Coordinates of C-alpha atoms and ligand atoms in Angstrom, one line a residue:
M1 CA 172.8 41.1 41.4
S2 CA 172.7 43.7 38.7
P3 CA 176.0 45.8 38.1
E4 CA 173.9 48.8 38.6
V5 CA 172.6 47.8 42.0
R6 CA 176.3 46.9 43.1
K7 CA 177.5 50.4 41.8
A8 CA 174.8 52.0 44.0
A9 CA 175.5 50.2 47.1
E10 CA 179.1 51.5 46.6
I11 CA 178.0 55.0 46.0
L12 CA 176.0 54.7 49.4
R13 CA 178.9 53.3 51.1
A14 CA 181.1 56.2 49.9
G15 CA 178.6 58.7 51.4
G16 CA 176.7 59.5 48.2
L17 CA 173.2 59.6 47.0
V18 CA 171.3 57.1 45.1
A19 CA 167.8 57.5 43.7
F20 CA 165.9 54.3 43.7
P21 CA 162.5 53.0 42.7
T22 CA 159.9 51.8 45.6
E23 CA 156.2 50.7 45.0
T24 CA 155.0 54.2 46.2
V25 CA 157.3 56.8 44.7
Y26 CA 161.0 57.1 44.0
G27 CA 163.4 57.8 46.9
L28 CA 166.5 59.8 47.3
G29 CA 168.7 57.4 49.4
A30 CA 171.8 58.1 51.6
D31 CA 173.6 55.9 54.2
A32 CA 171.2 56.8 57.5
A33 CA 174.1 55.9 59.6
S34 CA 176.2 58.7 58.0
E35 CA 175.9 62.4 59.3
N36 CA 177.6 63.7 56.1
A37 CA 175.6 61.7 53.6
V38 CA 172.4 62.6 55.3
A39 CA 173.4 66.4 55.5
R40 CA 174.0 66.2 51.7
L41 CA 170.7 64.6 51.1
Y42 CA 168.9 67.4 53.0
A43 CA 171.0 70.0 51.1
V44 CA 169.8 68.6 47.7
K45 CA 166.4 68.1 48.8
R46 CA 166.4 71.6 50.2
R47 CA 164.7 70.3 53.4
P48 CA 164.8 72.0 56.6
A49 CA 167.1 70.1 59.1
E50 CA 164.3 69.7 61.7
H51 CA 162.4 67.5 59.5
P52 CA 162.8 63.8 60.2
V53 CA 163.3 61.3 57.3
I54 CA 162.1 57.9 56.7
V55 CA 164.7 55.1 57.3
H56 CA 164.4 51.9 54.8
F57 CA 165.5 48.4 55.7
G58 CA 165.4 45.2 54.0
E59 CA 163.6 43.4 56.7
A60 CA 161.4 43.9 59.8
E61 CA 164.0 42.7 62.3
K62 CA 166.6 45.2 61.0
A63 CA 164.0 47.9 61.0
F64 CA 163.0 47.2 64.6
S65 CA 166.7 47.5 65.7
W66 CA 166.4 51.2 65.2
A67 CA 163.5 51.2 67.7
R68 CA 163.9 51.0 71.6
E69 CA 160.2 49.7 72.0
V70 CA 158.4 47.7 69.5
P71 CA 154.8 47.5 70.6
G72 CA 152.7 44.4 69.7
G73 CA 150.8 46.5 67.3
A74 CA 153.8 47.3 65.4
R75 CA 154.8 43.8 65.0
E76 CA 151.5 42.8 63.9
L77 CA 151.2 45.6 61.1
A78 CA 154.9 44.8 60.0
K79 CA 153.6 40.9 59.7
R80 CA 150.8 41.9 57.7
F81 CA 152.0 44.9 55.7
W82 CA 155.9 44.6 55.2
P83 CA 157.4 44.5 52.8
G84 CA 154.8 47.2 51.5
P85 CA 153.8 50.9 51.6
L86 CA 153.5 51.4 55.2
T87 CA 155.8 53.7 57.5
L88 CA 155.7 53.1 61.3
I89 CA 156.7 55.7 63.8
L90 CA 158.3 54.3 66.8
K91 CA 160.5 55.3 69.7
R92 CA 164.0 55.5 68.4
S93 CA 167.1 53.4 69.7
A94 CA 170.5 54.7 69.8
L95 CA 171.2 53.7 65.9
A96 CA 168.6 56.4 65.0
K97 CA 170.6 59.8 65.5
D98 CA 169.3 63.3 65.6
F99 CA 170.2 63.9 61.8
V100 CA 167.6 61.3 60.7
T101 CA 165.0 62.0 63.4
G102 CA 165.2 65.9 63.3
G103 CA 166.1 65.7 66.9
Q104 CA 162.9 64.0 67.8
D105 CA 162.8 60.9 70.0
T106 CA 160.9 58.8 67.2
V107 CA 162.2 57.4 64.0
G108 CA 160.1 56.4 60.8
L109 CA 160.8 52.9 59.5
R110 CA 159.9 51.4 56.3
V111 CA 160.5 48.0 54.3
P112 CA 159.6 48.7 50.8
S113 CA 158.4 45.8 48.5
H114 CA 159.9 46.9 45.2
P115 CA 162.2 44.3 43.9
V116 CA 165.0 47.0 43.0
A117 CA 164.6 48.6 46.4
Q118 CA 164.8 45.2 48.1
A119 CA 168.0 44.3 46.0
L120 CA 169.6 47.6 47.0
L121 CA 169.1 47.2 50.6
D122 CA 170.1 43.8 50.5
E123 CA 173.3 44.6 48.7
F124 CA 173.9 47.8 50.8
G125 CA 173.2 45.7 54.1
G126 CA 172.6 48.9 56.3
A127 CA 169.8 51.4 56.7
I128 CA 168.9 53.8 53.9
A129 CA 167.5 57.2 54.8
A130 CA 165.1 58.3 51.8
P131 CA 162.5 61.0 51.3
S132 CA 160.9 61.2 48.1
A133 CA 163.5 62.2 45.3
N134 CA 162.0 65.7 44.7
R135 CA 162.8 69.2 45.8
F136 CA 161.1 69.9 49.2
G137 CA 157.4 70.7 48.6
L138 CA 157.0 69.8 44.9
V139 CA 155.4 66.7 43.4
S140 CA 157.0 63.4 44.3
P141 CA 158.5 61.3 41.5
T142 CA 157.0 58.1 40.1
T143 CA 159.6 57.5 37.5
A144 CA 163.3 57.7 37.0
A145 CA 162.9 60.4 34.4
H146 CA 160.9 62.5 37.0
V147 CA 164.0 62.2 39.2
R148 CA 166.5 63.3 36.8
E149 CA 164.3 66.3 35.6
D150 CA 164.0 67.5 39.2
L151 CA 167.6 66.6 40.6
G152 CA 169.9 66.5 37.6
K153 CA 173.3 66.1 38.6
D154 CA 172.6 66.4 42.2
V155 CA 172.2 62.8 42.5
D156 CA 174.9 60.4 41.8
L157 CA 173.0 57.6 40.4
V158 CA 169.3 57.0 39.5
L159 CA 168.2 53.4 39.5
E160 CA 165.6 52.4 37.0
G161 CA 162.5 50.4 38.2
G162 CA 159.7 51.4 35.8
P163 CA 156.7 53.6 36.8
S164 CA 155.8 53.1 40.6
E165 CA 152.8 51.0 41.1
I166 CA 151.1 52.8 44.1
G167 CA 151.9 56.3 43.0
I168 CA 151.6 58.0 46.4
E169 CA 153.6 57.9 49.4
S170 CA 153.3 55.4 52.1
T171 CA 150.7 55.3 54.8
I172 CA 152.3 56.6 58.1
V173 CA 151.1 55.2 61.5
D174 CA 152.5 56.6 64.7
L175 CA 152.7 53.8 67.5
S176 CA 155.2 55.8 69.5
G177 CA 152.2 57.1 71.8
A178 CA 149.4 55.6 74.0
A179 CA 147.1 55.1 70.9
P180 CA 148.0 54.5 67.2
V181 CA 147.7 57.7 65.0
L182 CA 147.3 58.1 61.3
L183 CA 149.8 60.7 60.3
R184 CA 149.6 60.1 56.5
P185 CA 147.0 58.2 54.5
G186 CA 148.0 55.9 51.9
H187 CA 147.4 52.9 49.8
I188 CA 146.9 51.0 53.1
S189 CA 143.6 52.4 54.5
R190 CA 142.6 53.4 57.9
E191 CA 140.1 50.4 57.5
A192 CA 142.8 47.8 56.8
L193 CA 145.0 49.2 59.6
Q194 CA 142.1 49.1 62.0
S195 CA 141.5 45.6 61.2
V196 CA 144.9 44.6 62.7
V197 CA 145.3 47.3 65.5
G198 CA 141.9 48.4 66.5
A199 CA 140.9 52.0 66.6
I200 CA 143.3 54.6 65.0
A201 CA 143.3 58.2 65.9
E202 CA 143.6 61.6 63.9
P203 CA 146.7 63.5 64.4
T204 CA 146.6 66.3 67.0
V205 CA 148.7 69.2 67.3
A206 CA 150.8 67.2 69.9
S207 CA 151.6 64.6 67.2
P208 CA 155.1 64.5 65.8
R209 CA 156.3 67.0 63.0
H210 CA 156.1 65.6 59.7
S211 CA 156.5 67.5 56.5
G212 CA 153.7 65.8 54.6
G213 CA 151.7 67.4 57.3
L214 CA 152.5 70.8 56.1
E215 CA 149.2 72.4 54.6
R216 CA 150.8 73.0 51.1
H217 CA 152.9 70.1 50.0
Y218 CA 153.0 67.7 46.9
A219 CA 152.3 70.8 45.0
P220 CA 152.5 71.9 41.3
R221 CA 153.9 75.5 40.6
T222 CA 150.8 76.5 38.5
P223 CA 147.9 77.7 41.2
A224 CA 145.5 74.7 41.3
R225 CA 141.9 74.6 42.5
L226 CA 139.8 71.7 43.7
V227 CA 136.2 72.0 42.2
P228 CA 133.2 70.0 42.9
T229 CA 131.8 68.1 39.9
H230 CA 128.6 70.3 39.7
A231 CA 130.7 73.5 39.6
L232 CA 133.4 72.5 37.0
D233 CA 131.5 73.6 33.8
K234 CA 131.0 77.1 35.5
E235 CA 134.6 77.4 36.5
I236 CA 135.7 76.4 33.0
S237 CA 133.6 79.0 31.4
K238 CA 135.0 81.6 34.0
S239 CA 138.6 81.1 32.8
K240 CA 140.4 81.3 29.5
N241 CA 143.8 79.5 29.9
V242 CA 143.1 76.4 32.1
A243 CA 144.4 72.7 32.4
V244 CA 141.8 70.3 33.6
L245 CA 142.2 67.0 35.6
A246 CA 138.8 65.6 35.5
F247 CA 136.9 62.1 35.5
S248 CA 134.6 63.1 32.5
R249 CA 135.3 63.6 28.8
P250 CA 137.3 66.5 27.7
D251 CA 135.4 69.8 27.1
E252 CA 136.3 71.4 23.7
R253 CA 136.7 74.9 25.3
V254 CA 139.6 73.6 27.2
N255 CA 143.3 73.2 25.7
F256 CA 144.6 70.9 28.1
W257 CA 142.5 68.1 29.7
L258 CA 143.7 64.9 31.3
R259 CA 141.1 62.3 32.0
M260 CA 141.5 60.3 35.2
P261 CA 140.3 56.8 36.3
R262 CA 137.1 56.6 38.5
E263 CA 138.9 53.9 40.6
P264 CA 141.0 55.2 43.4
Q265 CA 144.2 53.0 43.1
A266 CA 144.4 53.5 39.4
Y267 CA 143.7 57.5 40.0
A268 CA 146.6 57.4 42.8
Q269 CA 149.1 55.7 40.4
R270 CA 148.5 58.3 37.8
L271 CA 148.4 61.3 40.0
Y272 CA 151.7 62.8 40.3
A273 CA 152.7 62.1 36.5
A274 CA 149.4 64.0 35.6
L275 CA 150.1 66.9 38.1
R276 CA 153.5 67.3 36.4
E277 CA 151.9 67.3 32.8
L278 CA 149.3 69.9 33.9
D279 CA 152.1 72.1 35.4
A280 CA 154.2 71.7 32.1
A281 CA 151.1 72.8 30.0
G282 CA 152.0 76.3 30.7
C283 CA 148.3 77.3 31.7
E284 CA 147.3 80.1 34.2
R285 CA 145.3 77.8 36.4
I286 CA 144.7 74.1 37.0
L287 CA 141.4 72.8 37.9
V288 CA 140.8 69.5 39.6
E289 CA 137.4 67.8 39.7
A290 CA 137.1 66.7 43.3
P291 CA 137.0 63.0 43.9
P292 CA 134.2 61.3 45.8
E293 CA 133.9 61.8 49.7
S294 CA 134.0 58.1 50.4
A295 CA 136.7 56.3 52.5
E296 CA 138.4 54.7 49.5
W297 CA 139.4 58.0 48.3
A298 CA 140.8 59.3 51.3
A299 CA 144.5 59.3 50.4
V300 CA 143.9 60.8 46.7
R301 CA 141.9 63.5 48.5
D302 CA 144.6 64.3 51.0
R303 CA 147.1 64.7 48.3
L304 CA 144.8 66.8 46.2
K305 CA 143.8 69.1 49.0
R306 CA 147.7 69.7 49.5
A307 CA 148.4 70.3 45.9
C308 CA 145.5 72.8 45.8
E309 CA 146.5 74.9 48.9
P310 CA 147.0 78.5 48.0
R311 CA 150.8 79.3 47.8
R312 CA 150.9 81.8 50.9
N313 CA 150.2 78.7 53.1
I314 CA 153.3 77.2 52.2
A315 CA 155.4 76.7 55.5
Ligands
TXA401 O1 156.5 56.2 50.3 C1 157.2 56.7 50.9 O2 157.2 56.8 52.3 C2 158.4 57.5 50.2 C3 159.4 56.5 49.8 C4 160.5 56.9 49.3 O3 159.8 55.5 50.9 N1 159.2 58.3 51.3 C5 158.7 59.6 51.7 O4 159.6 60.2 52.5 O5 157.4 59.9 51.4 P1 159.4 61.8 52.9 O6 160.6 62.0 53.6 O7 159.1 62.7 51.7 O8 158.2 61.9 53.7 C6 158.3 61.1 55.0 C7 157.3 61.5 55.9 C8 157.6 63.1 56.2 O9 156.4 63.8 56.3 C9 158.5 63.0 57.3 O10 158.6 64.2 58.1 C10 157.6 61.8 58.3 O11 157.5 60.9 57.3 N2 158.5 61.3 59.3 C11 159.6 60.7 59.2 N3 160.0 60.3 60.4 C12 159.1 60.9 61.2 C13 158.9 60.8 62.7 N4 160.0 60.5 63.4 N5 157.9 61.3 63.2 C14 157.0 61.8 62.5 N6 157.2 61.9 61.1 C15 158.1 61.3 60.7
MG402 MG1 158.0 63.8 49.9

């Protein structure tokens, strides 16, 4: 066990905040059983109190002890995808207090696979409440440096774990109702989930609250627009000071151009760092070339749509 991880577990036990790497994005962790620690987490995150937070565990059995009903489908998904980038929403047990569930009767459970996250969970022994380690509504961090830029001294320790391999937040499936519902698309696709539990429904207005579901989320500060490939050239010629995220080669009229991979997993891994770079370029607008409409791009499209929502829609 590394001394850093031991120190991190001590900080969590003392009610402090530790940012740690996961395979999706970096999380801002607090002892999920401590009301004070979670209150501090929400304050640093500037997250509204009624928004629930995902609770992280070292293994499935511990995770399921926070649920009062574990349907067969949840066990099958856990067996197939945990540890890994999947969050399950289940009816909560008495261990999941209002301060982690936002007062809802369900709880979000996740067993991450990143070795540093696993080591921390193992050393701490308990459950770690962890949203992404950024301020509410902004782009999630995929490196320790991003976390330090965003949260500075507000976090007691940042564990280093290299760039997050997947790059976008976990897939969230709600199994607390009659049929499974996909609340947030991610690396584990709808098709992969369906191959294990059968049909999965779209969220409805009755689905539980989740801040990833706010219209504008995961957003840069610079106004951003999604542009279909055929309209990119015209959009570029209309504007002076733009930063562009695209699949094609840089256009010489544009000062700041980031070229993205044509493969969805590689694109996702690069996405949040790219949005930060575009934001930092100091341009008036960001233009994002829209990715293909196919199923394998669903998670990336979801994040880009939210990043490109007009600011007035922020909740
Ligand atoms: O990949 C991830 O899931 C990352 C890493 C750190 O594990 N965490 C993450 O957490 O994205 P956060 O808090 O930024 O987003 C969690 C999403 C939010 O939209 C939250 O509201 C939702 O999960 N959520 C948590 N508990 C829920 C519940 N009981 N019902 C519905 N949504 C829930
Ligand atoms: Mg987040």
